[in-house]
Structure formats: C-alpha cells, structure tokens
Coordinates of C-alpha atoms and ligand atoms in Angstrom, one line a residue:
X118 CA -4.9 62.8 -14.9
X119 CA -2.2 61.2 -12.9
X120 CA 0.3 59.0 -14.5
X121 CA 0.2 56.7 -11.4
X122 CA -1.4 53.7 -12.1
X123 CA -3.3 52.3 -8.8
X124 CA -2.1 49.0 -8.2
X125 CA -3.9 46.2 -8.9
X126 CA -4.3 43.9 -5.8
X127 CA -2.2 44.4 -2.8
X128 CA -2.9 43.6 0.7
X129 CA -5.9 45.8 0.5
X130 CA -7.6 44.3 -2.0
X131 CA -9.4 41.3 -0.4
X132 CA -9.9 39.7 -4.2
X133 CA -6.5 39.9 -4.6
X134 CA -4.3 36.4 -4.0
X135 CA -1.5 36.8 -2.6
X136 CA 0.2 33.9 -4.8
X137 CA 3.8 33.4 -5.2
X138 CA 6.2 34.4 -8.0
X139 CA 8.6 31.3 -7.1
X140 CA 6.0 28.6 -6.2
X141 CA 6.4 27.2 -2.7
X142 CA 6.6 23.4 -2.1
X143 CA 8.9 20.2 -3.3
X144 CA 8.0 20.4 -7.0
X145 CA 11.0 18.2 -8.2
X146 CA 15.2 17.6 -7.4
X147 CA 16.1 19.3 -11.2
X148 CA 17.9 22.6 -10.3
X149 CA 17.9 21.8 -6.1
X150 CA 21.2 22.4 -4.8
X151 CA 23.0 19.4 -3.2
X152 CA 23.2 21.3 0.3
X153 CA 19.3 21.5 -0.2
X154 CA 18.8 17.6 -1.4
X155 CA 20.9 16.6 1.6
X156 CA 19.5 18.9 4.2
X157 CA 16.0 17.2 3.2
X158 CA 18.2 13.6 3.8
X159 CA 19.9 14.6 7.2
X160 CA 16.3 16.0 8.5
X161 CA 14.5 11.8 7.4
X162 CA 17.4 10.5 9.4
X163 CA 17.1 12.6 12.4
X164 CA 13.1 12.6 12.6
X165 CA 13.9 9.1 12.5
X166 CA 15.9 8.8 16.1
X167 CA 12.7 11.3 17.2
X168 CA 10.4 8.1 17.1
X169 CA 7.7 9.5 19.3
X170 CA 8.6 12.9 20.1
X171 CA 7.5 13.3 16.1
X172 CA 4.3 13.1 16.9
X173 CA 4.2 17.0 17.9
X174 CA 5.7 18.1 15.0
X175 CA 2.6 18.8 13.1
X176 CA 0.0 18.6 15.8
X177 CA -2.8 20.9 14.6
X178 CA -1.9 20.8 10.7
X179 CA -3.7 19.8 8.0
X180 CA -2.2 18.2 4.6
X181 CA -4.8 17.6 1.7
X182 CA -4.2 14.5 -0.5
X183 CA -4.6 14.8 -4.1
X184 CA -4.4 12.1 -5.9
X185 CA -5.5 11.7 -9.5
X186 CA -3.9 8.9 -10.5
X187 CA -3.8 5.3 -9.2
X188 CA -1.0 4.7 -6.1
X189 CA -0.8 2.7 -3.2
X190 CA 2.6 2.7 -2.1
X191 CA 3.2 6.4 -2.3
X192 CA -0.4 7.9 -1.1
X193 CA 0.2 5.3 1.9
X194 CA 3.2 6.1 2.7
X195 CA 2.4 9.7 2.7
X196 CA -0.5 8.9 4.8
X197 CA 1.5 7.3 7.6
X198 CA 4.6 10.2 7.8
X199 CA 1.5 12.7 7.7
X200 CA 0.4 10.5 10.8
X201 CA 3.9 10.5 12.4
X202 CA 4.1 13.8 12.9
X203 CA 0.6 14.1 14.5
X204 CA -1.1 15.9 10.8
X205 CA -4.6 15.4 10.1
X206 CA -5.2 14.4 6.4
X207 CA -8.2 15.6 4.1
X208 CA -8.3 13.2 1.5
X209 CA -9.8 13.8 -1.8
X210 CA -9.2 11.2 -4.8
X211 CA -10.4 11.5 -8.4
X212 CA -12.8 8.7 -7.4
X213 CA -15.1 11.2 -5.2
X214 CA -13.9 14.7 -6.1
X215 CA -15.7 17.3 -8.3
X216 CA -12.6 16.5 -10.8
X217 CA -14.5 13.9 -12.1
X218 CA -17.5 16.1 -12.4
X219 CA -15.3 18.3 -15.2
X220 CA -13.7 20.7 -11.8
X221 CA -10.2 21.0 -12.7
X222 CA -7.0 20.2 -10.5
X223 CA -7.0 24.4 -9.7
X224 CA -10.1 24.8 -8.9
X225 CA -10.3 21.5 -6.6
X226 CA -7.2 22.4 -4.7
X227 CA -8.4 26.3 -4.7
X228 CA -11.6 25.4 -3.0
X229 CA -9.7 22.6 -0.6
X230 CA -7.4 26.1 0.1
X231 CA -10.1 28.4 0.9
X232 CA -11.3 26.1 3.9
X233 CA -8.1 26.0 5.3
X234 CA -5.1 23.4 4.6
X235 CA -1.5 23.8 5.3
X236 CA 0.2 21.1 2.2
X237 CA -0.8 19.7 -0.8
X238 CA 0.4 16.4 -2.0
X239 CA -0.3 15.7 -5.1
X240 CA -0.1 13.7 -7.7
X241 CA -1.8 13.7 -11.5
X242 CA -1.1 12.3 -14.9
X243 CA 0.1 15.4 -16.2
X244 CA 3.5 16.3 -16.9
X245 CA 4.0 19.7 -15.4
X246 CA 1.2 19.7 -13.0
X247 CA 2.6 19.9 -9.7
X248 CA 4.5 23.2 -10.4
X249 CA 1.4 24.2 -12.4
X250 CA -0.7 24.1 -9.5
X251 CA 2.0 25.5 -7.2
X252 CA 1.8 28.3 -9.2
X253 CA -1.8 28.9 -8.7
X254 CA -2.3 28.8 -4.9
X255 CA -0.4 29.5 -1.7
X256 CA -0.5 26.8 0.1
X257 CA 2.9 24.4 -0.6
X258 CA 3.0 22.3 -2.8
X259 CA 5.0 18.7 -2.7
X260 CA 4.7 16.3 -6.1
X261 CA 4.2 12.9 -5.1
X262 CA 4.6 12.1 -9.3
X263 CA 3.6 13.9 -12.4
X264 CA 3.0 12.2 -15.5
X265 CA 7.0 11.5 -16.8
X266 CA 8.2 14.4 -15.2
X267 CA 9.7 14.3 -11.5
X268 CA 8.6 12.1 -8.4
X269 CA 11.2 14.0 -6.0
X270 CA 10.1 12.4 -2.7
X271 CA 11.1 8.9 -4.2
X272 CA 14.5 10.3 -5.9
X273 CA 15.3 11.8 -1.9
X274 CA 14.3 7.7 -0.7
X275 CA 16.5 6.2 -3.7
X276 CA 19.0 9.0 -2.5
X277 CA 19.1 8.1 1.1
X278 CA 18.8 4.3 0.5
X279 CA 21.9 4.0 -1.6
X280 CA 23.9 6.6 0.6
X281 CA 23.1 4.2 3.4
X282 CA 24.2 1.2 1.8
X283 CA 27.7 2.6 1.4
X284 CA 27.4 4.6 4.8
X285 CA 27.6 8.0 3.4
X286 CA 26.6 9.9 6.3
X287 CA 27.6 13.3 4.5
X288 CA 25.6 12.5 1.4
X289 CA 28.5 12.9 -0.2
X290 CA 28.1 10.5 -2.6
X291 CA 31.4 11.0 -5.1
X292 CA 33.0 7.8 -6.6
X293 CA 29.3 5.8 -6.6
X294 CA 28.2 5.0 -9.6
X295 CA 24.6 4.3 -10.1
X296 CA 22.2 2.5 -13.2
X297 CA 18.9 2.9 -13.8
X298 CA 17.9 0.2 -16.6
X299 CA 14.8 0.1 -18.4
X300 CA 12.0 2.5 -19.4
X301 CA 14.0 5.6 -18.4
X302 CA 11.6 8.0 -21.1
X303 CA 8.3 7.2 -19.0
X304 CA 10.1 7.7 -15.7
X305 CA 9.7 9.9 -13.4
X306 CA 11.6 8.5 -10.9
X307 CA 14.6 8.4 -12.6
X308 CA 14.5 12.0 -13.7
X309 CA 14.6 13.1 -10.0
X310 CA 17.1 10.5 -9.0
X311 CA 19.0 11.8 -11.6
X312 CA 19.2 15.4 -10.8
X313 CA 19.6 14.7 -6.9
X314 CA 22.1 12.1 -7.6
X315 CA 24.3 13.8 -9.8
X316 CA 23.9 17.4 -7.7
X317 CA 25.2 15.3 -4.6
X318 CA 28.0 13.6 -6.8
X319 CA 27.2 10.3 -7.9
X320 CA 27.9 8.9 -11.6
X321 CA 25.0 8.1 -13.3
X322 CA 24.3 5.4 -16.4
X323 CA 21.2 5.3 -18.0
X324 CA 21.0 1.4 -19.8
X325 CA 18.3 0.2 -22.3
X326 CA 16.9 -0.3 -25.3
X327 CA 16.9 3.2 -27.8
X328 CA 13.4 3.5 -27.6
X329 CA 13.5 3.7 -23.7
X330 CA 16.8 5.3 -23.0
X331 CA 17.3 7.8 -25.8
X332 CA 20.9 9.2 -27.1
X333 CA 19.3 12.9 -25.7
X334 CA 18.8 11.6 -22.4
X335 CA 23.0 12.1 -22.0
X336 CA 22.2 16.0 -21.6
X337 CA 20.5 15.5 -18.1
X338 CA 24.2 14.7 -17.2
X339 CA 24.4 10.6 -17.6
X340 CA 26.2 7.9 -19.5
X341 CA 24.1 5.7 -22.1
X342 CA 24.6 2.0 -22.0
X343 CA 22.8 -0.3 -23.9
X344 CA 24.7 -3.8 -22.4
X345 CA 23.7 -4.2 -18.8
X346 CA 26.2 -7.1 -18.6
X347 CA 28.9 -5.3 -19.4
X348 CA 27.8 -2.4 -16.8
X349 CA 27.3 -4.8 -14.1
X350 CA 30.5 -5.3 -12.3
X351 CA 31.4 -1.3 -12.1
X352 CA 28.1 -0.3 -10.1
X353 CA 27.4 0.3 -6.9
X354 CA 23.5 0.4 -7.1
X355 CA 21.1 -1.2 -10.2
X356 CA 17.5 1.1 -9.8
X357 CA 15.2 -1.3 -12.2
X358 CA 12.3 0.6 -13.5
X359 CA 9.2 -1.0 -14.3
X360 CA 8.0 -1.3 -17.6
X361 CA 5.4 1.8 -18.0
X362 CA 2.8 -0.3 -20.2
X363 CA 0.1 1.9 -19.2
X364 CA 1.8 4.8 -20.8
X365 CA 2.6 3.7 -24.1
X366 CA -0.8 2.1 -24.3
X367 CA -3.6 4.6 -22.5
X368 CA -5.4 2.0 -20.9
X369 CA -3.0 -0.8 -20.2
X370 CA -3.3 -2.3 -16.8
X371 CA 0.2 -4.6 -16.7
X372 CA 1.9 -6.2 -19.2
X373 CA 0.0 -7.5 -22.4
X374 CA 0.4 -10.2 -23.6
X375 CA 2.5 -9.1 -26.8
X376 CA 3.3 -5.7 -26.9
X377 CA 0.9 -3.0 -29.0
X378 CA 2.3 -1.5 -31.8
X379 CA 3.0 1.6 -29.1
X380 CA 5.0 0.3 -27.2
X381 CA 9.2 0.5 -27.7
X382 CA 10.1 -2.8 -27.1
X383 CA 9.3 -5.7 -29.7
X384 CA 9.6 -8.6 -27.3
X385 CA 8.7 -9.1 -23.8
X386 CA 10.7 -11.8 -23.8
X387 CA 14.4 -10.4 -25.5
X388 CA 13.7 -7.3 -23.1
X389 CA 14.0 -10.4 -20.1
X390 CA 17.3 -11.5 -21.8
X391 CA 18.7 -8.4 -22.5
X392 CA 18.1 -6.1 -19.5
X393 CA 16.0 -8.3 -16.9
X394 CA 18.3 -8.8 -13.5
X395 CA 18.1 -12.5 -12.6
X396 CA 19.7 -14.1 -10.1
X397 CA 22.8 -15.3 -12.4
X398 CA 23.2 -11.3 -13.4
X399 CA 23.7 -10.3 -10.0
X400 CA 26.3 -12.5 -9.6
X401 CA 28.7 -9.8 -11.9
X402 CA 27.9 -7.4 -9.3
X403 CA 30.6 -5.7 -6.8
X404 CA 30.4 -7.1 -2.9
X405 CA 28.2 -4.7 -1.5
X406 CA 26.1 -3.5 -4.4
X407 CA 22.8 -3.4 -4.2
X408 CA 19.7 -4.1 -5.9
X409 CA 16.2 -1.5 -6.1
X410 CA 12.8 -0.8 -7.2
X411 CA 10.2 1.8 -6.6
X412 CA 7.5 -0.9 -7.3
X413 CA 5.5 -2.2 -8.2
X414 CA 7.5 -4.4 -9.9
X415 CA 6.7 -6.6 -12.8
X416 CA 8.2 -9.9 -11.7
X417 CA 9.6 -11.6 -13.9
X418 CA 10.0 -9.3 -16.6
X419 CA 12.8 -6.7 -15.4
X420 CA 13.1 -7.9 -12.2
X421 CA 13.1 -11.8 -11.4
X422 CA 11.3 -12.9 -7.8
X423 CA 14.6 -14.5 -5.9
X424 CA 16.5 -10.8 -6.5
X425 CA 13.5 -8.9 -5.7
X426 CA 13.2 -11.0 -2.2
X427 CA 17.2 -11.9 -2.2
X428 CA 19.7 -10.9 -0.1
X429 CA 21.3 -7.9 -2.9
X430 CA 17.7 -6.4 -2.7
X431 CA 17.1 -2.6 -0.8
X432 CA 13.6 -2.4 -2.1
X433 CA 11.9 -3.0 1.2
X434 CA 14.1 -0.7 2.8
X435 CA 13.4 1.9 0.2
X436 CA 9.7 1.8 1.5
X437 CA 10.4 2.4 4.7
X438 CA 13.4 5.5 3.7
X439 CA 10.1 6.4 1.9
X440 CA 8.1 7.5 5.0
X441 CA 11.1 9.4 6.6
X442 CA 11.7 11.4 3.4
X443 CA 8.2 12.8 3.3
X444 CA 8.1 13.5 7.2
X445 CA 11.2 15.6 6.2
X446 CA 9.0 17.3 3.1
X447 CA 6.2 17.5 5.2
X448 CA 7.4 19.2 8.3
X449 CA 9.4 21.7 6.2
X450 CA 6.2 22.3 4.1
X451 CA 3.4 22.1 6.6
X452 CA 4.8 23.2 9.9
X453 CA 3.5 27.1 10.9
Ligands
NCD75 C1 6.6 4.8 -9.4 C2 5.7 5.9 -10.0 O1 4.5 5.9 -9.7 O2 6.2 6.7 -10.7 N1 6.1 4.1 -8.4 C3 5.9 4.6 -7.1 O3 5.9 5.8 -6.9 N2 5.9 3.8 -6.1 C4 7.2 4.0 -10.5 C5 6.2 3.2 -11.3 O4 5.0 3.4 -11.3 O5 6.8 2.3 -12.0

C-alpha cells in the first residue's frame, strides 16, 4: 500500500473550500500594526478629496449586510460609503433572514457566499463572531461590532477624528493623551480604540467606577483612573461611552428607572456626579480638547445635552469620519 496519503481537498476537489488559514477581512485593531491602522486613515482622507470620482471604485461589487443586532448609525453609515463607491448592497437583517428561523450566522453568510458577494459586514451579539465567521468562508470579512469585543471601523473614526483635531496628518499621535470614561467592560469601542490608539502612540486612561473599568483592564496597555475631575485638565480627548444597560440586563431597552440588581452601578444619579461631563466639567479641560461619542448617547446621564451640541463636541464629526473609514475598509476588502 502506499504510505502517501491522497490529499484531502485541493483545487480538484470541487467540495473542497478553499477557506483561509489567516481569515481575510477587518476583524478588529488588537494586534494591527500602526503602519496598517494609519494606512486604513491616510486611504478615508484621500477617498475623501476623490468626491465623485469614488463612485467607480466599486462599480460592479457587491457587499452583503449582516446585521443581527439593532444599529442605525453604523449599518447607515455603511450603507452610504458602500454607495460612495458605486457597491450594490444585499441586505439581510435578523428581522427577515432564515437566522430567525434557527439558520445560523455560517450557514446564512455561506449561502449569501455561494450566490456571489464580494464583503461581509457584519455585526452580531456574540463576542468572537466576526473572526468566527471569517474563518468559515472566503469572502472578507469587516466587523461592524461583536458583542464586547472589537468595533474596529469606529476605533479607525475615533482614531482619525482626534488626529484631526490636533492636525496629525502622520497619525503620529505621540504626546496625546486620551480617556475613555464609563462602561469600558461592555465596550467594544473602546477596546479597538485602545489597541489602534496605543499602536499609533497615544496615552490611554481608562476612568470609572470598578465594576465598569476593572484593575485588569491595565494589561491592554492603559492607565486606570477612577476621578474624572482630577483627569480632566491633562487630556486631549474625553470618548464617553454610553451606559450598556441592555447588556447587564438582557432585555433592557435604555436606562431603567433604578438599576437591576445586574447592573455595576448602584445609582444613576452618583454615576451623573461622579463621571457625567456637564458643561461646568468641561471647563477643566485644555484649549483645544475635545469632547466624543459613538452614540447613541444617553443624555443626561454621561453625557449632558449643551456638551453633546456645544462647541468642545466632535461627535457629529465622528459620524461623518465614520463614512470615510469604511469606504477605506471597503474598497481594500471588496475591490477585485
Ligand atoms: C456603539 C456600539 O454599537 O458598539 N455604537 C455605535 O456603533 N454607533 C456604542 C454603543 O452602542 O454604545
């Protein structure tokens, strides 16, 4: 008998998928290196000065929309850079898919495959389920949020928001130091900003309550503050998280109100005095510091309406760096 094993699979075996060992796509910023994070950055800014001429860019290509769990901004915003560069978008939410009919997310995005796409974006509830599912097919992959894991296209429009502000053209973001306050454990947004901000050299601090910003949560690379007052005048951006009440009560649609025995603050209230920005806070803060969100933002408690809408705030701005961060994933991603 030979000792030569016949391989299994290989390009002449048509049951055979020819699936990656490194899964291809934007699964997340942890582990990207800088010249990566800011090559993604340069590429928003100059599709930018395209206007237009964008439009070409992806004539022809398709991008399949995955969304299992609820978002506006995000899924819109992918929508219209998908549309800026001339995509067509096959659109499948939880709502109307087979996934509610017991399909899983593989099997969806495996059928969605075999009729031809070009990108995924997805997101889902699940931690780990954007790399999961990269894993499983061809096609790229870009994570538009799992569960508390990574949202990476909003770290690269957090990233590119505060390197404008302090007109970093080279992404070069040494000497910044940047906060996120609030429920850092649920977020996924801070972990990518995180990662992409300290790869391209930023300081981070991490400032909240124990239960929300955990000693531990020093090992991604961050300080750990718990007096926001204190931390004020030393930054050069605040990133306020919202308060994740739907994931420390499955359920929850905003804030209760008193908090469940689940959730890790006691107070709604002594969370407002202790870490909310008002209008008086920002008044500690440097000339030129700014103030963001990735929404939707629960006025009022971390974030009160005049800084939201005041003249600190980068959060509308953020929406639009939104749009050119996911042409840049999308044409690197989608294009033949
Ligand atoms: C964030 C998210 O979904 O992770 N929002 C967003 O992408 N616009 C943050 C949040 O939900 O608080």
């Amino acid at each position: 008998m030979p000792n030569v094993v016949a391989p299994v699979g290989g390009a002449h075996d048509p049951t055979m998928r020819n699936v990656p060992t490194v899964p291809r796509g934007l699964v997340g910023l942890q582990g990207l290196p800088a010249r990566e994070i800011a090559a993604y950055l340069a590429r928003a800014e100059e599709l930018e000065k395209l206007g237009e001429a964008s439009q070409k860019i992806l004539a022809g290509r398709r991008i399949a929309l995955l969304f299992f769990e609820d978002s506006t901004r995000t899924r819109t915003s992918f929508v219209v850079a998908a549309q800026r560069l001339g995509a067509s978008i096959v659109d499948l939410s939880s709502a109307t898919s087979s996934v509610n009919k017991g399909e899983t997310l593989i099997d969806t995005a495996r059928n969605v495959e075999a009729m031809g796409v070009h990108a995924f974006v997805v997101r889902a509830r699940q931690s780990g389920a954007a790399c999961m599912l990269a894993s499983a097919v061809e096609t790229p992959v870009i994570n538009a949020g799992d569960g508390r894991h990574e949202h990476p296209t909003q770290g690269l429009l957090d990233i590119l928001t505060i390197a404008r502000s302090h007109r970093r053209d080279s992404f070069d973001l040494s000497g910044l130091r940047i906060a996120y306050v609030g429920d850092v454990a649920s977020s996924r947004v801070a972990r990518s900003g995180i990662a992409g901000l300290t790869a391209l050299g930023a300081k981070v601090v991490c400032i909240g309550p124990p239960a929300m910003v955990p000693a531990p949560i020093a090992s991604l690379g961050v300080e750990v503050s718990r007096n926001l007052d204190a931390e004020l005048p030393s930054l050069d951006a605040v990133v306020m998280l919202r308060i994740q009440f739907e994931r420390h009560d499955e359920g929850a649609k905003g804030p209760p109100a008193e908090p469940k025995k689940s959730s890790p603050i006691a107070s709604i209230r002594e969370y407002r005095a202790c870490f909310g920005l008002s209008a008086e806070r920002t008044q500690r803060m440097k000339p030129g510091a700014i103030v963001m969100h990735p929404g939707p933002i629960n006025r009022g408690i971390e974030l009160d309406a005049d800084v939201a809408d005041g003249p600190r705030s980068w959060i509308l701005r953020q929406v639009a760096h939104g749009v050119l961060v996911r042409m840049a994933a999308l044409e690197r991603w989608a294009k033949a």
